[in-house]
PDB file of C-alpha atoms in Angstrom:
ATOM      1  CA  GLN A 636      13.270  50.919  60.278  1.00  0.00           C
ATOM      2  CA  VAL A 637      10.724  49.945  62.898  1.00  0.00           C
ATOM      3  CA  GLN A 638       9.704  46.300  62.459  1.00  0.00           C
ATOM      4  CA  LEU A 639       7.598  43.770  64.305  1.00  0.00           C
ATOM      5  CA  VAL A 640       7.684  40.106  63.315  1.00  0.00           C
ATOM      6  CA  GLU A 641       5.208  37.629  64.723  1.00  0.00           C
ATOM      7  CA  SER A 642       5.690  33.844  64.870  1.00  0.00           C
ATOM      8  CA  GLY A 643       4.364  30.807  66.665  1.00  0.00           C
ATOM      9  CA  GLY A 644       0.910  30.470  65.174  1.00  0.00           C
ATOM     10  CA  GLY A 645      -0.435  27.203  63.949  1.00  0.00           C
ATOM     11  CA  VAL A 646      -3.219  24.676  64.492  1.00  0.00           C
ATOM     12  CA  ALA A 647      -4.215  23.598  67.948  1.00  0.00           C
ATOM     13  CA  GLN A 648      -7.057  21.579  69.367  1.00  0.00           C
ATOM     14  CA  ALA A 649      -9.616  23.121  71.683  1.00  0.00           C
ATOM     15  CA  GLY A 650      -8.189  23.113  75.150  1.00  0.00           C
ATOM     16  CA  GLY A 651      -4.668  23.251  73.900  1.00  0.00           C
ATOM     17  CA  SER A 652      -1.962  25.868  74.043  1.00  0.00           C
ATOM     18  CA  LEU A 653       0.191  27.998  71.746  1.00  0.00           C
ATOM     19  CA  ARG A 654       2.827  30.607  72.440  1.00  0.00           C
ATOM     20  CA  LEU A 655       3.164  33.507  70.023  1.00  0.00           C
ATOM     21  CA  SER A 656       6.308  35.667  69.753  1.00  0.00           C
ATOM     22  CA  CYS A 657       6.760  39.177  68.486  1.00  0.00           C
ATOM     23  CA  VAL A 658      10.363  40.193  67.755  1.00  0.00           C
ATOM     24  CA  ALA A 659      10.987  43.966  67.483  1.00  0.00           C
ATOM     25  CA  SER A 660      13.748  45.898  65.761  1.00  0.00           C
ATOM     26  CA  GLY A 661      14.556  49.426  64.730  1.00  0.00           C
ATOM     27  CA  PHE A 662      13.657  51.191  67.993  1.00  0.00           C
ATOM     28  CA  THR A 663      14.445  51.143  71.749  1.00  0.00           C
ATOM     29  CA  PHE A 664      12.202  48.226  72.515  1.00  0.00           C
ATOM     30  CA  SER A 665      12.303  48.544  76.325  1.00  0.00           C
ATOM     31  CA  SER A 666      10.861  52.075  76.168  1.00  0.00           C
ATOM     32  CA  TYR A 667       7.608  51.160  74.331  1.00  0.00           C
ATOM     33  CA  PHE A 668       4.408  49.359  75.051  1.00  0.00           C
ATOM     34  CA  ILE A 669       3.401  46.410  72.923  1.00  0.00           C
ATOM     35  CA  GLN A 670      -0.101  45.167  72.203  1.00  0.00           C
ATOM     36  CA  TRP A 671      -1.485  42.007  70.755  1.00  0.00           C
ATOM     37  CA  TYR A 672      -4.549  42.277  68.535  1.00  0.00           C
ATOM     38  CA  ARG A 673      -6.448  39.621  66.631  1.00  0.00           C
ATOM     39  CA  GLN A 674      -8.747  39.585  63.604  1.00  0.00           C
ATOM     40  CA  ALA A 675     -11.099  36.697  62.883  1.00  0.00           C
ATOM     41  CA  PRO A 676     -12.602  36.199  59.396  1.00  0.00           C
ATOM     42  CA  GLY A 677     -15.361  38.750  58.702  1.00  0.00           C
ATOM     43  CA  LYS A 678     -14.727  40.582  62.022  1.00  0.00           C
ATOM     44  CA  GLU A 679     -12.985  43.760  63.032  1.00  0.00           C
ATOM     45  CA  ARG A 680      -9.529  43.661  64.570  1.00  0.00           C
ATOM     46  CA  GLU A 681      -9.772  43.552  68.354  1.00  0.00           C
ATOM     47  CA  LEU A 682      -7.342  44.238  71.174  1.00  0.00           C
ATOM     48  CA  VAL A 683      -6.226  41.160  73.090  1.00  0.00           C
ATOM     49  CA  ALA A 684      -3.597  42.284  75.621  1.00  0.00           C
ATOM     50  CA  THR A 685      -1.195  45.111  76.475  1.00  0.00           C
ATOM     51  CA  ILE A 686       2.182  45.234  78.109  1.00  0.00           C
ATOM     52  CA  THR A 687       3.717  48.587  79.048  1.00  0.00           C
ATOM     53  CA  SER A 688       7.345  49.557  79.036  1.00  0.00           C
ATOM     54  CA  ALA A 689       7.365  48.978  82.811  1.00  0.00           C
ATOM     55  CA  GLY A 690       5.872  45.498  82.374  1.00  0.00           C
ATOM     56  CA  SER A 691       2.377  46.231  83.515  1.00  0.00           C
ATOM     57  CA  THR A 692      -0.271  44.088  81.770  1.00  0.00           C
ATOM     58  CA  ASN A 693      -3.853  44.399  80.823  1.00  0.00           C
ATOM     59  CA  TYR A 694      -6.256  41.977  79.088  1.00  0.00           C
ATOM     60  CA  VAL A 695      -9.610  42.022  77.432  1.00  0.00           C
ATOM     61  CA  ASP A 696     -12.059  40.330  79.802  1.00  0.00           C
ATOM     62  CA  SER A 697     -12.644  37.334  77.591  1.00  0.00           C
ATOM     63  CA  MET A 698      -8.937  36.494  77.581  1.00  0.00           C
ATOM     64  CA  LYS A 699      -8.279  36.955  81.303  1.00  0.00           C
ATOM     65  CA  GLY A 700      -7.063  33.794  82.976  1.00  0.00           C
ATOM     66  CA  ARG A 701      -6.321  32.090  79.619  1.00  0.00           C
ATOM     67  CA  PHE A 702      -3.825  34.438  77.936  1.00  0.00           C
ATOM     68  CA  THR A 703      -0.586  35.801  79.390  1.00  0.00           C
ATOM     69  CA  ILE A 704       1.434  38.592  77.794  1.00  0.00           C
ATOM     70  CA  SER A 705       5.054  39.001  78.772  1.00  0.00           C
ATOM     71  CA  ARG A 706       8.232  40.621  77.516  1.00  0.00           C
ATOM     72  CA  ASP A 707      11.984  39.916  77.419  1.00  0.00           C
ATOM     73  CA  ASN A 708      13.793  43.217  76.800  1.00  0.00           C
ATOM     74  CA  ALA A 709      17.089  41.434  76.336  1.00  0.00           C
ATOM     75  CA  LYS A 710      15.641  39.650  73.345  1.00  0.00           C
ATOM     76  CA  ASN A 711      13.416  42.522  72.055  1.00  0.00           C
ATOM     77  CA  THR A 712      10.581  40.048  72.236  1.00  0.00           C
ATOM     78  CA  VAL A 713       7.012  40.007  73.544  1.00  0.00           C
ATOM     79  CA  TYR A 714       5.165  36.716  74.051  1.00  0.00           C
ATOM     80  CA  LEU A 715       1.507  35.764  74.163  1.00  0.00           C
ATOM     81  CA  GLN A 716       0.955  32.498  75.962  1.00  0.00           C
ATOM     82  CA  MET A 717      -2.489  31.190  75.081  1.00  0.00           C
ATOM     83  CA  ASN A 718      -3.976  28.349  77.114  1.00  0.00           C
ATOM     84  CA  SER A 719      -7.409  26.641  77.134  1.00  0.00           C
ATOM     85  CA  LEU A 720      -7.846  27.658  73.479  1.00  0.00           C
ATOM     86  CA  LYS A 721     -11.329  27.757  72.031  1.00  0.00           C
ATOM     87  CA  PRO A 722     -12.472  27.605  68.390  1.00  0.00           C
ATOM     88  CA  GLU A 723     -13.521  31.227  68.692  1.00  0.00           C
ATOM     89  CA  ASP A 724      -9.839  32.119  69.282  1.00  0.00           C
ATOM     90  CA  THR A 725      -9.208  31.310  65.661  1.00  0.00           C
ATOM     91  CA  ALA A 726      -7.811  34.511  64.071  1.00  0.00           C
ATOM     92  CA  VAL A 727      -4.727  36.218  62.702  1.00  0.00           C
ATOM     93  CA  TYR A 728      -2.817  37.676  65.640  1.00  0.00           C
ATOM     94  CA  TYR A 729      -0.852  40.879  65.282  1.00  0.00           C
ATOM     95  CA  CYS A 730       1.519  42.794  67.499  1.00  0.00           C
ATOM     96  CA  TYR A 731       1.430  46.575  67.513  1.00  0.00           C
ATOM     97  CA  THR A 732       3.215  49.549  68.906  1.00  0.00           C
ATOM     98  CA  TRP A 733       3.457  53.275  68.323  1.00  0.00           C
ATOM     99  CA  VAL A 734       6.874  54.735  67.515  1.00  0.00           C
ATOM    100  CA  GLY A 735       5.950  58.127  66.104  1.00  0.00           C
ATOM    101  CA  ALA A 736       3.496  56.305  63.875  1.00  0.00           C
ATOM    102  CA  PRO A 737       1.478  53.063  64.118  1.00  0.00           C
ATOM    103  CA  CYS A 738       3.548  49.945  63.533  1.00  0.00           C
ATOM    104  CA  TRP A 739       2.020  46.524  62.821  1.00  0.00           C
ATOM    105  CA  GLY A 740       3.509  43.163  62.320  1.00  0.00           C
ATOM    106  CA  GLN A 741       2.459  40.968  59.418  1.00  0.00           C
ATOM    107  CA  GLY A 742       0.420  38.682  61.625  1.00  0.00           C
ATOM    108  CA  THR A 743       0.470  34.950  62.415  1.00  0.00           C
ATOM    109  CA  GLN A 744      -2.482  32.619  61.865  1.00  0.00           C
ATOM    110  CA  VAL A 745      -3.982  30.728  64.822  1.00  0.00           C
ATOM    111  CA  THR A 746      -6.511  28.029  64.119  1.00  0.00           C
ATOM    112  CA  VAL A 747      -8.252  26.135  66.898  1.00  0.00           C
ATOM    113  CA  SER A 748     -10.184  23.004  65.920  1.00  0.00           C
ATOM    114  CA  SER A 749     -13.024  21.648  67.979  1.00  0.00           C
TER     115      SER A 749
END
């Protein structure tokens, strides 16, 4: 059973940092890309960052320089390091992959106070 489980969300002050984790199971983790998405209240879910199976990364422009996606294949885990947080980063953050079908985690709430 393909599963993604996020953790690491919480409350941070503007300018602070959080590190999210996404632990994968049920598939050959090292062979698949992982993406982070986020969904703020009343808004559509949006892509944040991508890491390929080879470790190449890509970011949405508004996150470049503040967010870093990385992976540890030995731990079946992808991380999202978020620095210089802004109130507009407040959202539920999800990890995602495609293993024959879309697979989403349950999400982790990030709240940034001003």
